[in-house]
Short mmCIF file of C-alpha atoms in Angstrom, two decimals:
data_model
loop_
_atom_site.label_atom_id
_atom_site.label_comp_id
_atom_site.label_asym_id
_atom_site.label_seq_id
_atom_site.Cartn_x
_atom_site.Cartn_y
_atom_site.Cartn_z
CA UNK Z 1 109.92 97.46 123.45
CA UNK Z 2 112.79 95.17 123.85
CA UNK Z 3 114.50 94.36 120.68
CA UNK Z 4 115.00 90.66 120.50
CA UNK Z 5 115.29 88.49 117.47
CA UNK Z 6 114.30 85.27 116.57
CA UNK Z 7 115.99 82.11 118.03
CA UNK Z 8 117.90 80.71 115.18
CA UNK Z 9 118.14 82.27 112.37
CA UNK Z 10 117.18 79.55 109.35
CA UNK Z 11 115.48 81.19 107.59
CA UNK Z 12 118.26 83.12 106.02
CA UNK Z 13 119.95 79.41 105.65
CA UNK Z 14 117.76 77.67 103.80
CA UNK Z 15 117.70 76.61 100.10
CA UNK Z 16 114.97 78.72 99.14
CA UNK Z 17 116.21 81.92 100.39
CA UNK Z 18 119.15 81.15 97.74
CA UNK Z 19 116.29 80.13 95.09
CA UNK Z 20 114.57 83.46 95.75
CA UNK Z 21 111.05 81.43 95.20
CA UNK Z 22 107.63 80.05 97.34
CA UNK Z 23 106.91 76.38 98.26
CA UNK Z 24 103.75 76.40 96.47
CA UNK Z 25 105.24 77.46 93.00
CA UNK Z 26 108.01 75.01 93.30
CA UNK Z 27 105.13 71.98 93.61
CA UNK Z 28 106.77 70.10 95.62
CA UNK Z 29 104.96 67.39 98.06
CA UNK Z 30 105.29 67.73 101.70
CA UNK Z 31 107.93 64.87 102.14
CA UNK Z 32 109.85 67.10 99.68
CA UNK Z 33 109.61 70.10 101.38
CA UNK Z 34 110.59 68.56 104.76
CA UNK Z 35 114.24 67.95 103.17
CA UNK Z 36 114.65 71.47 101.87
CA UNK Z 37 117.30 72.37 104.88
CA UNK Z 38 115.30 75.03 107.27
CA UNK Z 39 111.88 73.57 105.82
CA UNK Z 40 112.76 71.17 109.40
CA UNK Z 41 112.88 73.53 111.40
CA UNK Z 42 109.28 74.39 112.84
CA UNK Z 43 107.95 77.58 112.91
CA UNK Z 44 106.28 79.05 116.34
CA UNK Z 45 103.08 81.51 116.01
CA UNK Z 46 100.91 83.44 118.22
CA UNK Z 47 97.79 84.79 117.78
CA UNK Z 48 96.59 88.15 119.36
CA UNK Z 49 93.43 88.92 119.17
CA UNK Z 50 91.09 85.52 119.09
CA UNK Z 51 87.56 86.35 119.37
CA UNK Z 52 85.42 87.35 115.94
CA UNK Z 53 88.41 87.14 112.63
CA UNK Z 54 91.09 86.09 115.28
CA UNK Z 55 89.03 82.76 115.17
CA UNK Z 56 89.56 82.06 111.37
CA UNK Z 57 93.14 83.09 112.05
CA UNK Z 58 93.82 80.35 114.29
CA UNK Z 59 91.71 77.67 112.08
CA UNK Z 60 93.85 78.27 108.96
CA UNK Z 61 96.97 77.93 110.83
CA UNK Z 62 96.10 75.46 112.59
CA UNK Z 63 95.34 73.61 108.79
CA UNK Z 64 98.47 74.76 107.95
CA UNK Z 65 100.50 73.16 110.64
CA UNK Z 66 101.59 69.71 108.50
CA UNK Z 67 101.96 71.41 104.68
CA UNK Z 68 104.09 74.45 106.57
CA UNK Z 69 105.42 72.68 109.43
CA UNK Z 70 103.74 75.32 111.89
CA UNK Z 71 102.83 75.52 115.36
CA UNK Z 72 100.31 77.53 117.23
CA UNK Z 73 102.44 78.03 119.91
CA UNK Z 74 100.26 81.26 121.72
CA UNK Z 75 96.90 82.62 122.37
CA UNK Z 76 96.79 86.24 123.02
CA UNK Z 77 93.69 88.67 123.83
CA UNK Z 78 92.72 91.11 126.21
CA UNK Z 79 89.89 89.35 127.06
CA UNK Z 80 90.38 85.99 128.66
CA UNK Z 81 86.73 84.58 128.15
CA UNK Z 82 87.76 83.31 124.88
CA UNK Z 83 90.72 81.07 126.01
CA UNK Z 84 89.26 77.76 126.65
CA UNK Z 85 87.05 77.64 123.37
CA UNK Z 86 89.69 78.61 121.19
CA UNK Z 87 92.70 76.97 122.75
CA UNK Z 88 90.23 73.84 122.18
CA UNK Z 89 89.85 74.34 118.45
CA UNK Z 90 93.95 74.40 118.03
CA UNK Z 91 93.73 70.81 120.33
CA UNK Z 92 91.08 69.39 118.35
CA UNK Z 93 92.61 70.30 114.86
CA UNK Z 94 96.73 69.68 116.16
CA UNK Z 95 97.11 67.44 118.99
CA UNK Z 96 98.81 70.48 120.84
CA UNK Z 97 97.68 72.25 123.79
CA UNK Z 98 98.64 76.33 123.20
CA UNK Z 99 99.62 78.79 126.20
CA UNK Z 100 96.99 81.38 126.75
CA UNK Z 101 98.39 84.67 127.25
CA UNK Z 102 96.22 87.97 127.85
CA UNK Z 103 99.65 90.94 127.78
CA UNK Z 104 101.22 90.64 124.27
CA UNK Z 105 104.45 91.81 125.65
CA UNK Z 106 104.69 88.93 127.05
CA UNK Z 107 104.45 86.90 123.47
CA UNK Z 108 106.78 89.66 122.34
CA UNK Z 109 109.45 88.62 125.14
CA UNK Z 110 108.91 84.96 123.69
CA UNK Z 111 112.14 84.27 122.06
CA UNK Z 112 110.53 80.79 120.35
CA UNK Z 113 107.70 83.15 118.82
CA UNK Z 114 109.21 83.54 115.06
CA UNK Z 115 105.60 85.42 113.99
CA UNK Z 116 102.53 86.46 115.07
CA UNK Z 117 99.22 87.33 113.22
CA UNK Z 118 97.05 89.70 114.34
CA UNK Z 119 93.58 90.07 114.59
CA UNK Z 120 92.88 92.68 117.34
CA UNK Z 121 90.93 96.02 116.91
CA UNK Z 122 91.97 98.43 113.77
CA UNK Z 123 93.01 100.72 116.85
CA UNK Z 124 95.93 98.30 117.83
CA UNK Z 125 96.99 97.26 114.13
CA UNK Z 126 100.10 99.35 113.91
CA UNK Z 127 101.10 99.70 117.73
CA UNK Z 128 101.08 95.91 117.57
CA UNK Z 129 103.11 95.23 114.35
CA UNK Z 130 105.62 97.90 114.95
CA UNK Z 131 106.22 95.95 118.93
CA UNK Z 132 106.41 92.62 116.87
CA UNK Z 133 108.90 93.75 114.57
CA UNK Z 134 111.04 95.08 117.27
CA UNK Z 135 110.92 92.05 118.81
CA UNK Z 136 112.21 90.36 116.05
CA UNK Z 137 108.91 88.76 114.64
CA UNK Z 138 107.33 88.66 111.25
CA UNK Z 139 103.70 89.92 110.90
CA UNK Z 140 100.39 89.11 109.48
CA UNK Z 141 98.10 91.79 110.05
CA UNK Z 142 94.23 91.47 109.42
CA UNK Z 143 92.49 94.84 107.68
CA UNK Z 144 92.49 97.40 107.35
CA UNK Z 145 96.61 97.67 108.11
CA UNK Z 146 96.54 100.32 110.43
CA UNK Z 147 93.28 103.29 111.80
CA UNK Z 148 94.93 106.08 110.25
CA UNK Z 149 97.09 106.76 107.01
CA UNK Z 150 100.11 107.96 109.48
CA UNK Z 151 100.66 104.96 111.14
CA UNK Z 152 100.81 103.05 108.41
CA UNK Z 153 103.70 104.63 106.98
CA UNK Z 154 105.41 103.67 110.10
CA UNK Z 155 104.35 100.10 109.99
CA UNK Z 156 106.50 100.07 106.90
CA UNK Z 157 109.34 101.69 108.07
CA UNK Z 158 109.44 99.17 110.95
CA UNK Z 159 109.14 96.23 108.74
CA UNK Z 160 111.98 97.70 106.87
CA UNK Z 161 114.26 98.66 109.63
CA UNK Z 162 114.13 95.07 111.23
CA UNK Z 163 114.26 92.86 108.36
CA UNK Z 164 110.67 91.42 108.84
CA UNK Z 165 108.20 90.31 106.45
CA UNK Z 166 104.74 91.79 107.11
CA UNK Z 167 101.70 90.68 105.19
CA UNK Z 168 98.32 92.33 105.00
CA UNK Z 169 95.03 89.66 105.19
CA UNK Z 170 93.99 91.33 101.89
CA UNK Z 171 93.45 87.10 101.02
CA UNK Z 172 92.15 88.34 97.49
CA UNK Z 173 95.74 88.83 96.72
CA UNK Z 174 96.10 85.05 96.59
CA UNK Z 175 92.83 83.90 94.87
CA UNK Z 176 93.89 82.28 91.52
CA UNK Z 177 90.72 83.85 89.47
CA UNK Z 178 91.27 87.17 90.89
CA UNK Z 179 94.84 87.07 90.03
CA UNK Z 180 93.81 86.33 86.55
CA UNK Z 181 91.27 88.87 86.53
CA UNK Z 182 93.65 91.17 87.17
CA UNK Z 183 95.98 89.95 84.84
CA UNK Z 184 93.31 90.09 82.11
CA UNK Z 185 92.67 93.95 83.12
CA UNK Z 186 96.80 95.23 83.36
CA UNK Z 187 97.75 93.44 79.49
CA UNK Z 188 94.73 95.09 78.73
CA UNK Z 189 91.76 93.67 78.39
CA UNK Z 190 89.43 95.85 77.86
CA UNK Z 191 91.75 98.18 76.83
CA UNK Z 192 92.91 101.35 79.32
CA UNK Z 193 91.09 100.79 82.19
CA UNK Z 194 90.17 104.60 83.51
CA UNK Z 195 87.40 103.57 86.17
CA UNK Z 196 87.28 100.64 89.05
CA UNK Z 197 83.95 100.88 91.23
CA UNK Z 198 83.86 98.30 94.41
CA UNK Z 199 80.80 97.61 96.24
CA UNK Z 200 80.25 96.61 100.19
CA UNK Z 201 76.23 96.37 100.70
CA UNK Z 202 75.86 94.44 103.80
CA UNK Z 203 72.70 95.46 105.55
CA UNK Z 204 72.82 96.02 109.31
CA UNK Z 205 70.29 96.19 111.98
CA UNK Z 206 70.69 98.41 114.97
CA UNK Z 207 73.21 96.77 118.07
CA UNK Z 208 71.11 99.22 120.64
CA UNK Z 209 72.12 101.38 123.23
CA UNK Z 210 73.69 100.83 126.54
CA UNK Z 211 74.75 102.63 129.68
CA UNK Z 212 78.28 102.30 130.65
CA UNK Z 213 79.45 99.78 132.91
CA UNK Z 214 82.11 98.03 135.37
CA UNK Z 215 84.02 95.97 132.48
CA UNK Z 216 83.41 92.09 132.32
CA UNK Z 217 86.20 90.79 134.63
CA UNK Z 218 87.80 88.53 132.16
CA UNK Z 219 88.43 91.31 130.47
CA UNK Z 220 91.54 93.79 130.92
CA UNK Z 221 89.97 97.40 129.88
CA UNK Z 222 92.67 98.97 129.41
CA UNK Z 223 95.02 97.12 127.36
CA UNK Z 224 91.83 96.58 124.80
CA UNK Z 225 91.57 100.34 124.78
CA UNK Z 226 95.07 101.14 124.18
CA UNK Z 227 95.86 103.62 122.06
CA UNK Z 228 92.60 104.75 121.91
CA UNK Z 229 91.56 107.97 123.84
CA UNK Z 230 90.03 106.66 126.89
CA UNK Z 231 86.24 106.25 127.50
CA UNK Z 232 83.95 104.09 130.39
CA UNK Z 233 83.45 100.82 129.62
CA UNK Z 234 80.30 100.14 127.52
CA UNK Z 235 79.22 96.72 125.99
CA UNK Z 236 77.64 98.36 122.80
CA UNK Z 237 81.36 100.04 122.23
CA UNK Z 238 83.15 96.81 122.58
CA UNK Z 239 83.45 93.31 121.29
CA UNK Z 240 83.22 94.31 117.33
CA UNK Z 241 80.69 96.93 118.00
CA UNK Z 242 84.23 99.12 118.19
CA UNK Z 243 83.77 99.11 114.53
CA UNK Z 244 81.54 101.59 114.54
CA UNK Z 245 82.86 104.20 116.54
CA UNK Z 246 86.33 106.77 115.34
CA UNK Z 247 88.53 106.01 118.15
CA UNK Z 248 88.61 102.17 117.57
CA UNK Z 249 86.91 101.46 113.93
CA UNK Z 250 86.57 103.04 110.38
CA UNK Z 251 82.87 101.70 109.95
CA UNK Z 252 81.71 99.75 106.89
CA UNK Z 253 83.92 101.76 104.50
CA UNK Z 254 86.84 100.59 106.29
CA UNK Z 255 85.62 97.39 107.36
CA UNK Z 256 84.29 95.22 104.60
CA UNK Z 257 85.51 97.90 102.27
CA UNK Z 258 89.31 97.31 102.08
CA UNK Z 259 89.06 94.31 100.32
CA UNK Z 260 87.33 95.76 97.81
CA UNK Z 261 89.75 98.81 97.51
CA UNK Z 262 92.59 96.68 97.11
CA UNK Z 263 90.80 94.64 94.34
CA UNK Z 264 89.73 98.30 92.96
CA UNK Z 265 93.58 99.80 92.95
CA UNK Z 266 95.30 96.78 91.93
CA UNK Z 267 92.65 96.66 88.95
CA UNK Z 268 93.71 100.08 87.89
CA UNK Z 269 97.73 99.02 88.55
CA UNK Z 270 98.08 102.44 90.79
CA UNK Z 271 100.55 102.15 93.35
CA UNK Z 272 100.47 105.78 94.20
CA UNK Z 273 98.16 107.61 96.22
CA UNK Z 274 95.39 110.05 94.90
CA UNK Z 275 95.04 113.31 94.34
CA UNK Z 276 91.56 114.21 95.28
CA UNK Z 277 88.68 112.28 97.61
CA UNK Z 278 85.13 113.24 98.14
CA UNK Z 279 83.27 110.84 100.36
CA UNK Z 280 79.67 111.65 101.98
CA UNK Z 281 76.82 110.03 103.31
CA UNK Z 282 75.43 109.39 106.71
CA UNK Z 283 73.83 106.94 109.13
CA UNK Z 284 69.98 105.87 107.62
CA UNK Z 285 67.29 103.80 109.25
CA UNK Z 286 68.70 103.70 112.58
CA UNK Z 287 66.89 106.21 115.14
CA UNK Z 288 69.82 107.52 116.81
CA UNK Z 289 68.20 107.37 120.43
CA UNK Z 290 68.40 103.57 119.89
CA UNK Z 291 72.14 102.87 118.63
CA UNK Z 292 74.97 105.31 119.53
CA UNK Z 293 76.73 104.28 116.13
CA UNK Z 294 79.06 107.10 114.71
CA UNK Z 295 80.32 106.03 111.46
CA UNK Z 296 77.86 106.23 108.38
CA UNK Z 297 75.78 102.83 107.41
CA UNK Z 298 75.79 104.88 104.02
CA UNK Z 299 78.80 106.49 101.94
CA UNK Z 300 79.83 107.10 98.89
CA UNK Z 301 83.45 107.70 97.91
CA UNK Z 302 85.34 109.03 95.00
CA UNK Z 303 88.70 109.51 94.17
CA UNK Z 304 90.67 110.79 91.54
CA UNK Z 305 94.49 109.87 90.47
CA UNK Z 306 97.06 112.00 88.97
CA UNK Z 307 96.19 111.45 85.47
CA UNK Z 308 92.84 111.43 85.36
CA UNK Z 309 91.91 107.61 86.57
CA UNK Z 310 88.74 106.85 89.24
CA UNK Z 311 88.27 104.89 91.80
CA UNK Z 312 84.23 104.97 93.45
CA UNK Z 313 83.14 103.05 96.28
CA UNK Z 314 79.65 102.76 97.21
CA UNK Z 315 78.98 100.84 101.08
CA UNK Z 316 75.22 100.28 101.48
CA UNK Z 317 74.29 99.51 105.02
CA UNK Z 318 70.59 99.36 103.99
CA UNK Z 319 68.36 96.96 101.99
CA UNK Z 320 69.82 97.41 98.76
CA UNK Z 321 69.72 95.77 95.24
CA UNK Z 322 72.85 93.80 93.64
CA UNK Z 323 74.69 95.28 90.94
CA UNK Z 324 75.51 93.80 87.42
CA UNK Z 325 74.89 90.69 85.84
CA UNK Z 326 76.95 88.29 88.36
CA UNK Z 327 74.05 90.35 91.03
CA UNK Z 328 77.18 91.83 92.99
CA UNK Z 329 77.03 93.13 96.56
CA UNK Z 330 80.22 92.67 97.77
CA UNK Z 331 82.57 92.93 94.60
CA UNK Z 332 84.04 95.44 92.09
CA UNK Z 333 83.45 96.14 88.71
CA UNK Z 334 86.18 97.96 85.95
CA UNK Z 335 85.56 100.22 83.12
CA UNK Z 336 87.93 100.32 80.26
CA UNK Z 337 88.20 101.59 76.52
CA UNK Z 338 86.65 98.93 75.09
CA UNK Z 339 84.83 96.90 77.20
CA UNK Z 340 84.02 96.49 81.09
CA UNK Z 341 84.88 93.48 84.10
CA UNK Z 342 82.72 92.35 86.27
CA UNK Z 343 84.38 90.30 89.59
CA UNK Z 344 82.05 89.41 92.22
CA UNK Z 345 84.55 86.81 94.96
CA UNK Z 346 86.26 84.33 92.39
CA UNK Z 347 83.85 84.68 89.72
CA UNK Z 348 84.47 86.89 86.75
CA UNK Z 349 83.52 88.38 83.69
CA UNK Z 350 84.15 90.72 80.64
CA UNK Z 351 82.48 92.22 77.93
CA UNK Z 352 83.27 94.03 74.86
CA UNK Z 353 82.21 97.41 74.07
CA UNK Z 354 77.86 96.78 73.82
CA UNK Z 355 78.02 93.57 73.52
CA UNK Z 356 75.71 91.12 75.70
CA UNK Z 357 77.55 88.37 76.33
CA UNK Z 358 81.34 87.75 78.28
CA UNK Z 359 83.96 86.78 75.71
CA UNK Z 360 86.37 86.51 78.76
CA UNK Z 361 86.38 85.59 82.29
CA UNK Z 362 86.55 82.46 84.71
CA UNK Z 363 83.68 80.50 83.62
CA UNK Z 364 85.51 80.28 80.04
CA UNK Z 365 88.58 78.06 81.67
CA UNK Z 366 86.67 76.40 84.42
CA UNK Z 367 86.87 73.30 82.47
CA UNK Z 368 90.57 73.85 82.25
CA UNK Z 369 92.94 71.85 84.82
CA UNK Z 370 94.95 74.03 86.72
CA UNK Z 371 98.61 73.10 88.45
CA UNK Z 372 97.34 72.07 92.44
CA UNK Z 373 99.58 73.34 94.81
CA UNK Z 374 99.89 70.26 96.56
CA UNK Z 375 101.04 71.75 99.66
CA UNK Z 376 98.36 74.17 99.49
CA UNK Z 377 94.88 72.49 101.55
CA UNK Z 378 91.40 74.32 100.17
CA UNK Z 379 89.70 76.54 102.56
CA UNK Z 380 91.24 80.10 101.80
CA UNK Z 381 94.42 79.21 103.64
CA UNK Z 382 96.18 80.35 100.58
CA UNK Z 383 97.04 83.42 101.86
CA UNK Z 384 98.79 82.82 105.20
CA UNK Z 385 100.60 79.51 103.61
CA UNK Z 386 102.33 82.53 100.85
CA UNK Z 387 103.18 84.10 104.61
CA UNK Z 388 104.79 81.66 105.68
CA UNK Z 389 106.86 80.66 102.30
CA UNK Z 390 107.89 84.31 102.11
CA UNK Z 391 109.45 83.94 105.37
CA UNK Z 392 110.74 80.86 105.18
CA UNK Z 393 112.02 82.60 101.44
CA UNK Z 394 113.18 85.94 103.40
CA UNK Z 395 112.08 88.10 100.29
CA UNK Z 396 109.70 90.50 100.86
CA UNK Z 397 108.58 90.18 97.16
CA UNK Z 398 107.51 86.49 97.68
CA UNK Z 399 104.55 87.99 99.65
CA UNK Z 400 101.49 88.53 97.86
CA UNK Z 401 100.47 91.54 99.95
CA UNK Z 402 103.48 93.08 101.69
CA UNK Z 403 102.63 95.54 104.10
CA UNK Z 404 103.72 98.55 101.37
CA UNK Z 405 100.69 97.24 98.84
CA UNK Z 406 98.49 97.04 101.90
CA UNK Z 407 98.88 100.26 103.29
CA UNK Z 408 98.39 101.83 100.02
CA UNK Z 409 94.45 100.04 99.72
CA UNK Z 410 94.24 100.14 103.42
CA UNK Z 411 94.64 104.59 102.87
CA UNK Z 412 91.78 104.82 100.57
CA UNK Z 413 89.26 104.16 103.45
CA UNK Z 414 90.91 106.17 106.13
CA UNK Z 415 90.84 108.96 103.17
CA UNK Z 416 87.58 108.39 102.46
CA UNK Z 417 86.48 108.83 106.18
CA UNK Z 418 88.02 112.04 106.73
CA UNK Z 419 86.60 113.67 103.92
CA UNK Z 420 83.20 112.48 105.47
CA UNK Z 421 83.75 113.72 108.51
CA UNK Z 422 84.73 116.90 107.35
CA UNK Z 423 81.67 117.31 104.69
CA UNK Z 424 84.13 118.76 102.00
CA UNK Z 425 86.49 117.33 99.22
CA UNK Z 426 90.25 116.80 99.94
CA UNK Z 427 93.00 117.46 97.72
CA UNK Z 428 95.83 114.76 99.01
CA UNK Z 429 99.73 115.23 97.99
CA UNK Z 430 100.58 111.61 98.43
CA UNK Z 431 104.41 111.27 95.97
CA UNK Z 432 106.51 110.17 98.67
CA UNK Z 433 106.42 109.49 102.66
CA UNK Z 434 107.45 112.81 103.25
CA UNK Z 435 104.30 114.21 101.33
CA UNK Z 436 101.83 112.24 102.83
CA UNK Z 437 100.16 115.31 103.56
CA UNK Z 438 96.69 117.15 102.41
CA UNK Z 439 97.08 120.58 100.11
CA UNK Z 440 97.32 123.43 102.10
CA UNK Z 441 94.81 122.37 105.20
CA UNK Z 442 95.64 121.74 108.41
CA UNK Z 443 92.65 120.37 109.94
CA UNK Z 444 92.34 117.57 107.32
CA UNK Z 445 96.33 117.01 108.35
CA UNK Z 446 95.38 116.48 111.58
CA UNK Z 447 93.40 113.51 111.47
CA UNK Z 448 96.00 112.04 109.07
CA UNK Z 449 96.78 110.81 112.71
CA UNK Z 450 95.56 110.59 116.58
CA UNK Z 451 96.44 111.45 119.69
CA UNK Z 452 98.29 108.19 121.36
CA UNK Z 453 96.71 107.60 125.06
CA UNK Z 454 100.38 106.90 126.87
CA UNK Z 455 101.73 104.32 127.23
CA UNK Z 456 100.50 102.90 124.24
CA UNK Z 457 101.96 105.41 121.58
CA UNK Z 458 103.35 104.88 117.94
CA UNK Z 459 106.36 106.68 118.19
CA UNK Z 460 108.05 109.14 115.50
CA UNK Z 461 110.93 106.49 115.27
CA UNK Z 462 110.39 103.25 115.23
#
């Protein structure tokens, strides 16, 4: 990939990359922000990847184009039968008609593209973001990061190497009552927190069973397969059915399931790696003549940090109860010394010790006003505007989820998966990038990684 940088470089100029700080903290009103010099100067995105979460993507940037001065300038996917329905949602909601685009490369090439946001296949995460950063673009990548713990690491490195900030769609990261939750857990509490649990029970029926097939000719095979090894074209294997199949997905666990890791690791403030995973399970309630799903409905995960600390994760594919008293099914829950969270979305709670009732938690300040970032509209766009004032910033520490946070949560999943798949527990050496490595076994090593189909290959140096 051609290395070409951005056209213009303002961001480095501008006020707030002196002031080290984000828009929204500073509270200033859109008028305001239009005189900070650079805040002028409009920022060009792309899209790639627009059908299922690529369709959110484009609707919070697209309600982000006045407050952040923004453009949608690109539409990218494989598939060009989503073009005209989504290139109408960025008309109806900005007045501007974008270009539709199905090769990336191309967008790459684009020197008026300052960043792109990503929302293809887990397959293409990293290959993606490591071509955007050579090309001089900043990166928000949907989860989980990357498909496999290796190319993750190098998703950093690249971010690194060209200077680019690189946020993971972990949006948690930029809820206000999580952010308090977990500021209520790290100054402790409920004292030393030594357990987090997260939960992902989403029932799902079977998507069937289908022979393979010519490819739909809107769509262009084999840039959508990509890295991935190759395989016929089959219907039941594509359009987010890839989640459920190794070469393209990580199933449930690494679906729904990041967000709840990241909630889960930042609870128990470990930005390390752990020492020891044991996941198992399997696929329930689905006759396997009728749906050629390979990942497990069903799984249970548990880890184990350096000194002693747990992390379990429990994904429920089945009919399932809710768990605790806010009825949780997709949530977490943290176990400390004297007392125990509960944080199910925004909502949360604590108790102390046996005690029946929450002396802590969100509903205790609802009634509280709260500074507005004015610049900020509702809607979960929270998390893509702190993208854009960390670029506009040019400090990776401005982002609430830089890529070196979200590989970390995005790991526990992959983790998780290979100790499935090989039906034993996994002792993990994670202290540095150069230990990324499982103790004294090769064939867990192996699928630390994947075999690139060429041309579409992560390379050793990015």
């Amino acid at each position: 990939m051609q290395k070409n940088y951005p056209r213009r470089e303002f961001i480095k100029k501008s006020a707030l990359a002196g002031a080290g700080v984000t828009i929204g903290a500073m509270g200033l009103s859109a008028k305001s922000y239009a005189a900070i010099p650079g805040a002028n100067e409009r920022l060009n995105l792309a899209v790639i990847g627009i059908h299922g979460q690529g369709q959110t993507h484009i609707n919070n940037w697209c309600s982000l184009k006045s407050s952040r001065n923004i453009r949608v300038k690109t539409l990218c996917d494989a598939d060009e039968q989503w073009f005209d329905s989504r290139a109408k949602i960025v008309v109806d909601k900005t007045g501007e008609k974008p270009l539709t685009e199905w090769d990336m490369r191309k967008v790459f090439d684009d020197k008026e593209i300052d960043a792109v946001s990503i929302a293809m296949p887990n397959h293409w995460h990293a290959l993606g973001a490591i071509w955007a950063c050579q090309a001089g673009k900043h990166v928000y990548v949907e989860k989980p990061a990357s498909h496999d713990v290796w190319e993750g690491r190098k998703m950093i490195e690249a971010a690194r190497k060209y200077n680019r900030r690189m946020q993971v769609g972990f949006q948690n990261r930029s809820i206000s009552n999580v952010m308090e939750a977990m500021k209520f857990l790290h100054n402790g509490g409920i004292g030393d927190v030594f357990m987090a649990r997260g939960l992902c029970i989403k029932p799902r029926d079977s998507f069937g069973i289908a022979k393979d097939s010519a490819p739909p000719a809107t769509l262009h095979y084999d840039r959508w397969l990509g890295p991935a090894t190759y395989r016929p074209y089959n219907e039941k294997k594509g359009h987010y059915n890839w989640h459920w199949f190794w070469d393209t997905g990580n199933g449930d666990t690494g679906n729904q399931g990041p967000h709840q890791f990241d909630i889960a690791r930042w609870g128990l403030n470990k930005n390390e790696h752990p020492v020891s995973v044991y996941s198992h399970g399997g696929v329930y309630g689905i006759d396997p003549k009728e749906c050629a799903q390979e990942t497990p409905n069903t799984q249970t995960s548990i880890f184990k940090y350096e000194d002693g600390k747990m992390l379990e994760f429990e994904t429920r594919g089945r009919y399932s109860n809710a768990e605790s008293s806010l009825d949780i099914r997709i949530g977490n829950m943290f176990y400390g010394t004297e007392g125990y969270l509960e944080l199910n979305g925004s909502t949360w709670k604590a108790f102390r010790r046996r005690e029946e009732k929450p002396f802590a938690g969100s509903q205790k300040s609802a009634d509280v006003k709260k500074p507005v970032d004015p610049l900020t509209p509702p809607g979960g766009t929270e998390h893509y505007a702190n993208f854009i004032d960390a670029i506009r910033s040019d400090h990776n520490n401005d982002l609430h989820c830089d890529i070196n946070e979200g590989f970390f949560s995005s790991s526990l999943p992959l983790l998780a998966n290979i100790s499935y798949r090989l039906s034993r527990e996994l002792k993990f050496m994670g202290g540095s990038r150069d230990n990324e490595k499982f103790v004294n076994d090769a064939e867990a090593d192996a699928m630390l990684t994947r075999v690139y189909r060429p041309p579409y290959v992560v390379p050793n140096e990015v």
